[in-house]
Coordinates of C-alpha atoms in Angstrom, one line a residue:
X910 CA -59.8 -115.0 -117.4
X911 CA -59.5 -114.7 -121.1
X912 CA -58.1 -111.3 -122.4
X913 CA -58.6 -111.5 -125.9
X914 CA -56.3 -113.3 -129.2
X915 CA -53.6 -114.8 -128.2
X916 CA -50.8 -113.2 -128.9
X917 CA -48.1 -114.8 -131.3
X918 CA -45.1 -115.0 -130.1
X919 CA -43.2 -114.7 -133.6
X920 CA -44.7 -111.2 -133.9
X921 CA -42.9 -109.6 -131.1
X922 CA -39.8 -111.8 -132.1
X923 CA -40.1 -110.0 -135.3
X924 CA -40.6 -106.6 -134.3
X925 CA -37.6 -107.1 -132.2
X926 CA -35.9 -108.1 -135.1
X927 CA -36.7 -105.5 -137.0
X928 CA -36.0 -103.0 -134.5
X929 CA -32.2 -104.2 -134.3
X930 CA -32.1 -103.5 -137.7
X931 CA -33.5 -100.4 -137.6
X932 CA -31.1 -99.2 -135.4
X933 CA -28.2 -97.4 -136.2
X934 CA -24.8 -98.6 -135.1
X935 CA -23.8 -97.5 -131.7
X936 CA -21.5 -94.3 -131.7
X937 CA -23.0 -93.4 -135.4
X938 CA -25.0 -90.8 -133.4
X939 CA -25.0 -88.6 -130.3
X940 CA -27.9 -87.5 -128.1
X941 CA -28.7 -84.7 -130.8
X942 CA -28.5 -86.9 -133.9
X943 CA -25.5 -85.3 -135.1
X944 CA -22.0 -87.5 -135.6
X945 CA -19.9 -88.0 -133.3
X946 CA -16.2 -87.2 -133.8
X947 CA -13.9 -89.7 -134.4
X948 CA -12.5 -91.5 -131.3
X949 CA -9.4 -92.8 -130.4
X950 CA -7.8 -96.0 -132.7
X951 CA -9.2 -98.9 -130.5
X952 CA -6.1 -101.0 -129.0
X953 CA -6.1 -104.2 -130.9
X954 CA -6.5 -108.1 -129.7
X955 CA -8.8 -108.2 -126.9
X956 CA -9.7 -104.5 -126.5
X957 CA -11.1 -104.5 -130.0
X958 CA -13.4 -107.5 -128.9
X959 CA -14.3 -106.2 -125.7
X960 CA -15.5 -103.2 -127.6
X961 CA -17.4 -105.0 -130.3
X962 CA -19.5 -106.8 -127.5
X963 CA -20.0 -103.6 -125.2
X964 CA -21.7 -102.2 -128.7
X965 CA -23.7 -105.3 -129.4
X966 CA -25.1 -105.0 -126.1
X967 CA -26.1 -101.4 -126.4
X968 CA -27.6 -102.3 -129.7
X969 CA -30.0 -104.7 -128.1
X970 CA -30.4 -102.9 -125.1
X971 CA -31.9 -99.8 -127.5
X972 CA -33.7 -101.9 -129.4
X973 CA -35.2 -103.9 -126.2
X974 CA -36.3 -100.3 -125.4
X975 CA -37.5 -99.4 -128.5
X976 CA -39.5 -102.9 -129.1
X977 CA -41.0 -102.1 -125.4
X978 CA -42.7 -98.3 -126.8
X979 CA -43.6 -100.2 -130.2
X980 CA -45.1 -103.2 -129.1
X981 CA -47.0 -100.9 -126.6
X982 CA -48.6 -98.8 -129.3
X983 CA -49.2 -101.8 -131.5
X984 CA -50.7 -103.7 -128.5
X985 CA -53.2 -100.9 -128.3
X986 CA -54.1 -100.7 -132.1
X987 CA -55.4 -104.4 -132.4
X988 CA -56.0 -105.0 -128.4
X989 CA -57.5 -101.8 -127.0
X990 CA -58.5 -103.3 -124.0
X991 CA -54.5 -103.5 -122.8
X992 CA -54.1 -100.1 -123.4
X993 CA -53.1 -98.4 -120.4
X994 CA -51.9 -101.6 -118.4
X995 CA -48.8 -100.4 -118.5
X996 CA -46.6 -97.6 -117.3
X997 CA -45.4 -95.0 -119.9
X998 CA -43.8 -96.2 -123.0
X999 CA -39.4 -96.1 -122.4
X1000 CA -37.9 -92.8 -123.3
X1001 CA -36.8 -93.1 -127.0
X1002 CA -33.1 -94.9 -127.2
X1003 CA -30.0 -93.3 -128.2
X1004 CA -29.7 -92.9 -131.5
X1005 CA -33.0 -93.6 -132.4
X1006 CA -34.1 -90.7 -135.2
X1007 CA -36.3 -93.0 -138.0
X1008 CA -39.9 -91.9 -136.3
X1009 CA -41.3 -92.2 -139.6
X1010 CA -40.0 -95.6 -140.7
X1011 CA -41.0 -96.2 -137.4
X1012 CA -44.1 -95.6 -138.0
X1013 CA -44.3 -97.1 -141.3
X1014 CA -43.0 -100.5 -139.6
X1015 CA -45.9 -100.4 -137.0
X1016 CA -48.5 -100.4 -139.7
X1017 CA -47.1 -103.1 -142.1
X1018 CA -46.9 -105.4 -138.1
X1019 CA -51.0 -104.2 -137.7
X1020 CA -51.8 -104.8 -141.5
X1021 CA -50.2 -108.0 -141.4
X1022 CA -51.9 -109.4 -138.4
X1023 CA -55.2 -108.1 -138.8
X1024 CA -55.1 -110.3 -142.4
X1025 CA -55.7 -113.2 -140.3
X1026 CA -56.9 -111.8 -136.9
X1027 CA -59.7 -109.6 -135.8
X1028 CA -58.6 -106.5 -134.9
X1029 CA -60.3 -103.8 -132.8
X1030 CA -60.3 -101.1 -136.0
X1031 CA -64.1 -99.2 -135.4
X1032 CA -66.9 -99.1 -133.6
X1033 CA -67.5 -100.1 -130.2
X1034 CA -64.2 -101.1 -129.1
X1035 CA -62.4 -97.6 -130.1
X1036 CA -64.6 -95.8 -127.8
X1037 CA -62.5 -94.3 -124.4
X1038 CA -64.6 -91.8 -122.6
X1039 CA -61.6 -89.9 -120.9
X1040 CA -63.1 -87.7 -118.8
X1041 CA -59.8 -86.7 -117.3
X1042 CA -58.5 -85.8 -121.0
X1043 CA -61.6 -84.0 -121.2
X1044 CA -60.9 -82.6 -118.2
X1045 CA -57.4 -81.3 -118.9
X1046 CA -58.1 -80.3 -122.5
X1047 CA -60.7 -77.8 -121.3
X1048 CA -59.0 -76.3 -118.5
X1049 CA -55.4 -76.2 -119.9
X1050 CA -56.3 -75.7 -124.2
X1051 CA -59.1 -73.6 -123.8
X1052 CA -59.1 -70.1 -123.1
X1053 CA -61.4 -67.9 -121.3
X1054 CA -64.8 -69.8 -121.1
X1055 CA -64.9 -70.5 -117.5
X1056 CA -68.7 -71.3 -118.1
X1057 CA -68.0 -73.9 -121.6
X1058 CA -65.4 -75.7 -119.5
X1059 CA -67.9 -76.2 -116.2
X1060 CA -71.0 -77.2 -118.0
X1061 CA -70.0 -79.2 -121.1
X1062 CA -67.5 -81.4 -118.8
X1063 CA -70.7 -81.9 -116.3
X1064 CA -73.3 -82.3 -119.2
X1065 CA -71.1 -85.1 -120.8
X1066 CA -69.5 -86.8 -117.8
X1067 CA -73.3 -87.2 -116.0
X1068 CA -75.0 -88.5 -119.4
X1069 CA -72.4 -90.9 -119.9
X1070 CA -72.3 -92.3 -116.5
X1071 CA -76.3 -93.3 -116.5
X1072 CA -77.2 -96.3 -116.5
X1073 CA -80.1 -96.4 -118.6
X1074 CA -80.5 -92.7 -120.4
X1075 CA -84.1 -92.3 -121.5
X1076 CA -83.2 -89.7 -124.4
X1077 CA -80.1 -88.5 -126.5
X1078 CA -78.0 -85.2 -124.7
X1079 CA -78.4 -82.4 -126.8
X1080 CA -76.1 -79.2 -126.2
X1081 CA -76.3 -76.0 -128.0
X1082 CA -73.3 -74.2 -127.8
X1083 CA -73.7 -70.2 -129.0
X1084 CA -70.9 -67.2 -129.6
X1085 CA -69.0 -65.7 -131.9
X1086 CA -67.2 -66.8 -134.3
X1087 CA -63.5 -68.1 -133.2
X1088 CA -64.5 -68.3 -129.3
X1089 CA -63.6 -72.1 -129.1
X1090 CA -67.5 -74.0 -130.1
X1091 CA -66.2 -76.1 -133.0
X1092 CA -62.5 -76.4 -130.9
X1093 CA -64.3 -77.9 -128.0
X1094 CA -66.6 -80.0 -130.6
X1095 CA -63.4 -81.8 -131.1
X1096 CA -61.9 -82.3 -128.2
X1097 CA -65.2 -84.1 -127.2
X1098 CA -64.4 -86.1 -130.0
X1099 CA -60.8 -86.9 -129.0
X1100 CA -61.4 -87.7 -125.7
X1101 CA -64.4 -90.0 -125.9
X1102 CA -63.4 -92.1 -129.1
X1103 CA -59.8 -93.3 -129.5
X1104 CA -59.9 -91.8 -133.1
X1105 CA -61.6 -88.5 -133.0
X1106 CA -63.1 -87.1 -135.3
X1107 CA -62.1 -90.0 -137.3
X1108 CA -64.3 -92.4 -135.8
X1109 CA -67.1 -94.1 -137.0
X1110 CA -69.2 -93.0 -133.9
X1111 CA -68.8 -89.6 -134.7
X1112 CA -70.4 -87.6 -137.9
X1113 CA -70.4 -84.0 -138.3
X1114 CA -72.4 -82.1 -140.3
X1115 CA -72.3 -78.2 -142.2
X1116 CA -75.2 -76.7 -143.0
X1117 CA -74.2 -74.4 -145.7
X1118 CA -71.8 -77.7 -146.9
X1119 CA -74.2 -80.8 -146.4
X1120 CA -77.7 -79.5 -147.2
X1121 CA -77.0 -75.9 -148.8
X1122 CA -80.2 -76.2 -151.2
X1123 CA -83.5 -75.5 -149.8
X1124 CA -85.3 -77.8 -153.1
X1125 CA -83.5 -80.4 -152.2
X1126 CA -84.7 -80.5 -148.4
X1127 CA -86.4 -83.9 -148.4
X1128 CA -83.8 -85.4 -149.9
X1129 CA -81.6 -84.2 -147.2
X1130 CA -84.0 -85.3 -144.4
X1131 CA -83.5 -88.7 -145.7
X1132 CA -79.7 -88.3 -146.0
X1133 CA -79.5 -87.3 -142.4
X1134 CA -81.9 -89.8 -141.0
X1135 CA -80.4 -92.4 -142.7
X1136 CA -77.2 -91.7 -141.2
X1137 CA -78.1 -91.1 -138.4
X1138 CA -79.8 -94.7 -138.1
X1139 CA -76.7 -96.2 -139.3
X1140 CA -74.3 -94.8 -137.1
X1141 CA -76.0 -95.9 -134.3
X1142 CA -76.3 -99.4 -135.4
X1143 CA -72.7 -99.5 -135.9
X1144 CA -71.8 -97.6 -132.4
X1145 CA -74.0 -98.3 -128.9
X1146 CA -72.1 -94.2 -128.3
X1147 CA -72.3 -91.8 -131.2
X1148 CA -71.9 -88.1 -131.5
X1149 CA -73.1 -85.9 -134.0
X1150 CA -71.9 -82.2 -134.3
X1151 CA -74.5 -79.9 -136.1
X1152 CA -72.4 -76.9 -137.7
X1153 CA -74.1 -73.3 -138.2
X1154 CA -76.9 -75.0 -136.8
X1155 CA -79.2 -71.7 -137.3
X1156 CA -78.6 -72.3 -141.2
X1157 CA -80.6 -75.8 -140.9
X1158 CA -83.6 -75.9 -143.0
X1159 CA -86.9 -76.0 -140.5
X1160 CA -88.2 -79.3 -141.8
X1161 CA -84.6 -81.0 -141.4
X1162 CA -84.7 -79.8 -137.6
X1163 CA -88.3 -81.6 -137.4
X1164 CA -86.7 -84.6 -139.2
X1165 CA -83.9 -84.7 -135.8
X1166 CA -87.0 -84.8 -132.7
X1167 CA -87.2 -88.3 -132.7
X1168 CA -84.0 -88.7 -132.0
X1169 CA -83.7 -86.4 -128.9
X1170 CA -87.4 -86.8 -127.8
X1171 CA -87.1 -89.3 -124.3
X1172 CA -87.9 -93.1 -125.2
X1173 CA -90.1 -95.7 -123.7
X1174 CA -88.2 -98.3 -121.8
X1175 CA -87.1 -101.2 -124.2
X1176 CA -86.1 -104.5 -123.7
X1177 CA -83.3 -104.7 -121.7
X1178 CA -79.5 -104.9 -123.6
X1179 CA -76.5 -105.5 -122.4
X1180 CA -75.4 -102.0 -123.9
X1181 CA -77.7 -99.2 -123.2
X1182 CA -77.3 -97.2 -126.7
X1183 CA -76.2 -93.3 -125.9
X1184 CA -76.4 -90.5 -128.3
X1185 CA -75.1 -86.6 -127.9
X1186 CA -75.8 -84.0 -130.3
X1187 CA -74.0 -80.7 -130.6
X1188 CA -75.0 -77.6 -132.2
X1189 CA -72.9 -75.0 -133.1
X1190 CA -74.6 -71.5 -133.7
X1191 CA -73.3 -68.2 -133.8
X1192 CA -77.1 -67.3 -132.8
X1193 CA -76.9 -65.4 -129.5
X1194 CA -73.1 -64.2 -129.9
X1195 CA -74.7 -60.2 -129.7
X1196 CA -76.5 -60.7 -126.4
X1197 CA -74.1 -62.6 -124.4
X1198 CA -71.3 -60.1 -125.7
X1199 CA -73.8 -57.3 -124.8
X1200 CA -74.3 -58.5 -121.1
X1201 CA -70.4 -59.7 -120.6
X1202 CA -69.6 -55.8 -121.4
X1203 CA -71.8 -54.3 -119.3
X1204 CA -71.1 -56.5 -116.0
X1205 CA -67.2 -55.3 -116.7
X1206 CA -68.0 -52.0 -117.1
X1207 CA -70.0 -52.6 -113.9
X1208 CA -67.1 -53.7 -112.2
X1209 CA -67.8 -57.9 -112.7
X1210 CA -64.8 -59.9 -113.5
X1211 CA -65.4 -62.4 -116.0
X1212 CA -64.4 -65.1 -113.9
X1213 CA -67.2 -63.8 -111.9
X1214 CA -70.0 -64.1 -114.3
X1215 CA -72.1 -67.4 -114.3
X1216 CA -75.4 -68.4 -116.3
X1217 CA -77.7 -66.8 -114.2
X1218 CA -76.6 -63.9 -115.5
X1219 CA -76.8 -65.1 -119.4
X1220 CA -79.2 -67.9 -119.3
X1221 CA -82.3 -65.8 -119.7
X1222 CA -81.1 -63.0 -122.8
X1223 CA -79.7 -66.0 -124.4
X1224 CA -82.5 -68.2 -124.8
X1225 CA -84.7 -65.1 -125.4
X1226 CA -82.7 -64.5 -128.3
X1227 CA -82.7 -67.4 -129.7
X1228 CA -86.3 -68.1 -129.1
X1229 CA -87.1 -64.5 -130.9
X1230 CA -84.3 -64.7 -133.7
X1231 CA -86.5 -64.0 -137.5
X1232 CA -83.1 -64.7 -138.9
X1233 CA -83.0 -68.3 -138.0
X1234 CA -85.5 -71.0 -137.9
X1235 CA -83.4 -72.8 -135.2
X1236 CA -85.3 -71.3 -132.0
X1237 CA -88.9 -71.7 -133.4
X1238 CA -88.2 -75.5 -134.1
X1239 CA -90.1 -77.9 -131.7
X1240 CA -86.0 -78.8 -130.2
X1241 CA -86.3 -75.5 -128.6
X1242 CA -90.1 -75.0 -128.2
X1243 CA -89.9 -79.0 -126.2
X1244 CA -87.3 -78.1 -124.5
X1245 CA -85.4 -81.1 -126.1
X1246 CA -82.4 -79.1 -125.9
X1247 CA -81.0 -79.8 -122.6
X1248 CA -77.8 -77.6 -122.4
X1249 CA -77.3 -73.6 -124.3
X1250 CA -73.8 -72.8 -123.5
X1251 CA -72.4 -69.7 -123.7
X1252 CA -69.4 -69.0 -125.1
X1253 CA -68.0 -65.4 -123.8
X1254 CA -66.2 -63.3 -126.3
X1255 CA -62.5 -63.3 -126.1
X1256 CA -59.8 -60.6 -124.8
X1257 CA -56.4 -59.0 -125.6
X1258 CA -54.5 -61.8 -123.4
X1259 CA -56.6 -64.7 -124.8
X1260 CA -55.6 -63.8 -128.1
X1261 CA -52.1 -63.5 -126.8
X1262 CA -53.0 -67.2 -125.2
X1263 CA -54.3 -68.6 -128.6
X1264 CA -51.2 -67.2 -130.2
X1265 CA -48.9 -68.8 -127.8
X1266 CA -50.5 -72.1 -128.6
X1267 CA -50.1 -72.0 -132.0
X1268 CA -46.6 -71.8 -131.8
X1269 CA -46.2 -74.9 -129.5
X1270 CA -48.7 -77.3 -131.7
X1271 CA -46.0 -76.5 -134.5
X1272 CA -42.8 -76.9 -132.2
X1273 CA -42.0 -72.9 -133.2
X1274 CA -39.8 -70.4 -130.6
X1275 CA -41.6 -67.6 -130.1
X1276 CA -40.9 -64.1 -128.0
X1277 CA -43.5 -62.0 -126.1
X1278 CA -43.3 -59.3 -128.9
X1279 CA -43.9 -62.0 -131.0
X1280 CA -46.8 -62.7 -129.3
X1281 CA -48.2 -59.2 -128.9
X1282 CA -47.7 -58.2 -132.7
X1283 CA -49.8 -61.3 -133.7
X1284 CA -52.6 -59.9 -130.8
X1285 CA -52.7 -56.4 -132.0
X1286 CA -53.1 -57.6 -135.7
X1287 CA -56.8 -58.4 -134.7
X1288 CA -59.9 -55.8 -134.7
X1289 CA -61.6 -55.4 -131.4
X1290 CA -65.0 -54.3 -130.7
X1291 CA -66.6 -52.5 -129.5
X1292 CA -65.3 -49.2 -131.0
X1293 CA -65.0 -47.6 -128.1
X1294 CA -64.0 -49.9 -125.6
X1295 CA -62.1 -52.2 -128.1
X1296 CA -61.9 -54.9 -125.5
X1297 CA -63.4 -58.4 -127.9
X1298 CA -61.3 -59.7 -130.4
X1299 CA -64.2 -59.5 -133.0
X1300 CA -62.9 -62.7 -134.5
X1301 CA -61.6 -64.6 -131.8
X1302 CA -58.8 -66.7 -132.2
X1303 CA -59.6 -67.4 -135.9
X1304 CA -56.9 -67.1 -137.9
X1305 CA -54.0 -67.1 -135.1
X1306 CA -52.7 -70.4 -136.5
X1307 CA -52.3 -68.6 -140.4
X1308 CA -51.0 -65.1 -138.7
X1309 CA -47.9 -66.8 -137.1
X1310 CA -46.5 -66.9 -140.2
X1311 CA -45.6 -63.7 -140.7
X1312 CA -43.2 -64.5 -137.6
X1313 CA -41.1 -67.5 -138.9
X1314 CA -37.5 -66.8 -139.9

């Protein structure tokens, strides 16, 4: 069967090429990129020969290697269909320390064959839905929102595997500030489109950023609409992430129930189009805080609480919030909203967890003191008990400054 463009054979024989090149000459550099000392004075006639060819070969042997991981992540820029085909990309070759020339070679070899090939760049084709990504983001990156991880890896995984969904998903995730909403926003974004937040499948919108004048509302609803519309021409998947979702303006929360009311059977196409909105609300945080305090002073763990014991004060909340206009729109009132997720607040050891984290994404040694300092930096709440980090993990990332040499 077909399997997409051929594939030219003068463009791997040039990213070969250009790979030898690349390389630096063997013995220039050890296993740590430093140089080697000098060796011995080679024994002349057919010892120096023998020598010359046995570092020819490990040139092209590195470079074989290195053409093998480059060709495999330029396969899956323009041919994302292969991607995966293979086993994992070679270990990087010995004295191979140009990651960003590298890099800089890779996109000159996709720019140049794109000019005269089509190239899977957007849309459709960049979407992956890697629900054991997913999967493995939330369990391993995420900390302390047993309930988040259960139902937003269910919610998304069961939508996406209809056949025929009658209506968008719409989840409504609700906590503090810092407890992980707009962290697991984007790792829905990573996992189900190969660029992120990046993609053209994917929009996110800021109240207080993208429609922060109330005169200006009908201007917004057309804004939104409109892009909406659009995206999902462009994309038979999208996502749209809905930040401080209580801020939204009334009208421009009427302006998104046709897009999450269920829809009359159409004709049928050979791509059934699929749409998930997510909100993001502090709205709630007080009452599910409220309740996860008392069921630990009552002797709960928190691994131990589930959404039997939330679902009810959280929706109430919402629903009888005068601060917001987000649970008196028809989304809540229609129950168009399919999903309110919890998001519990966040402990000592999370913190510690978060802090640990931050390290590692920046390739930075850390100690447990280390660690600990950056934890007791934060205010906890309540004043008594001073057991929630009253801003989560926000600002961890900035605070581990204060701990580099």
């Amino acid at each position: 069967m077909p399997r997409g463009p051929r594939r030219p054979l003068g463009l791997g024989l040039g990213l070969w090429l250009g790979l030898v090149l690349l390389l630096p000459p063997p013995g220039a550099q050890g296993h740590d990129g430093r140089a080697r000392p000098s060796d011995r004075a080679e024994e002349a006639g057919s010892g120096r020969a023998w020598t010359a060819f046995q570092g020819l070969r490990e040139r092209l042997r590195a470079a074989g290697a290195l053409s093998r991981r480059y060709w495999a992540l330029f396969r899956c820029r323009v041919w994302p269909e292969d991607c995966g085909e293979e086993g994992e990309a070679p270990a990087r070759p010995l004295g191979w320390s140009l990651p960003l020339l590298g890099q800089q070679y890779l996109d000159i070899l996709t720019t140049w064959y794109c000019s005269f090939q089509d190239c899977c760049d957007s849309g459709d084709c960049r979407i992956v839905n890697n629900f054991t990504g997913l999967e493995t983001d939330l369990r391993v990156r995420l900390h302390g929102q047993h309930l988040a991880r259960e139902l937003v890896l269910m919610a998304v995984r069961s939508y996406l595997e209809l056949p025929r969904p009658d209506k968008a998903l719409a989840l409504s995730f609700h906590g503090w500030s810092g407890t992980g909403k707009n962290f697991v926003a984007r790792m829905l974004a990573e996992n189900l489109y190969r660029d992120g937040l990046r993609s053209n499948c994917v929009q996110v919108f800021i109240a207080t950023l993208h429609f922060p004048h109330p005169k200006y509302v009908d201007l917004y609803k057309e804004q939104l609409t409109g892009q909406i519309r659009k995206t999902q021409e462009h994309c038979h998947q999208t996502l749209f992430i809905l930040d401080e979702a209580e801020k939204l303006h009334p009208e421009l929360l009427e302006a998104l129930r046709p897009h999450l009311e269920h829809q009359a059977p159409t004709n049928p196409r050979p791509e059934c189009p699929r749409t998930i909105f997510v909100f993001l609300s502090n709205l709630g945080g007080n009452i599910i805080n409220e309740v996860v305090l008392n069921l630990l002073k009552a002797g709960w763990s928190r691994e131990e609480i589930s959404m039997e014991h939330l679902k009810s004060h959280l929706q109430a909340e919402i629903v009888e919030s005068t601060d917001s206009g987000f649970g008196h729109s028809r989304l809540v009132k229609e129950n168009l909203i399919d999903f309110f997720i919890p998001f519990l607040p966040l402990e000592y050891r999370h913190v510690r967890l978060c802090a640990r984290d931050a390290f590692l994404s920046q390739e930075l040694l850390y100690t447990e003191e280390a660690l600990d300092e950056i934890a007791k930096m934060m205010v906890y709440v309540p004043k008594e008990e001073q057991l929630f980090s009253s801003q989560g993990c926000k600002s961890i990332s900035q605070r581990i400054n204060y701990f580099l040499p």
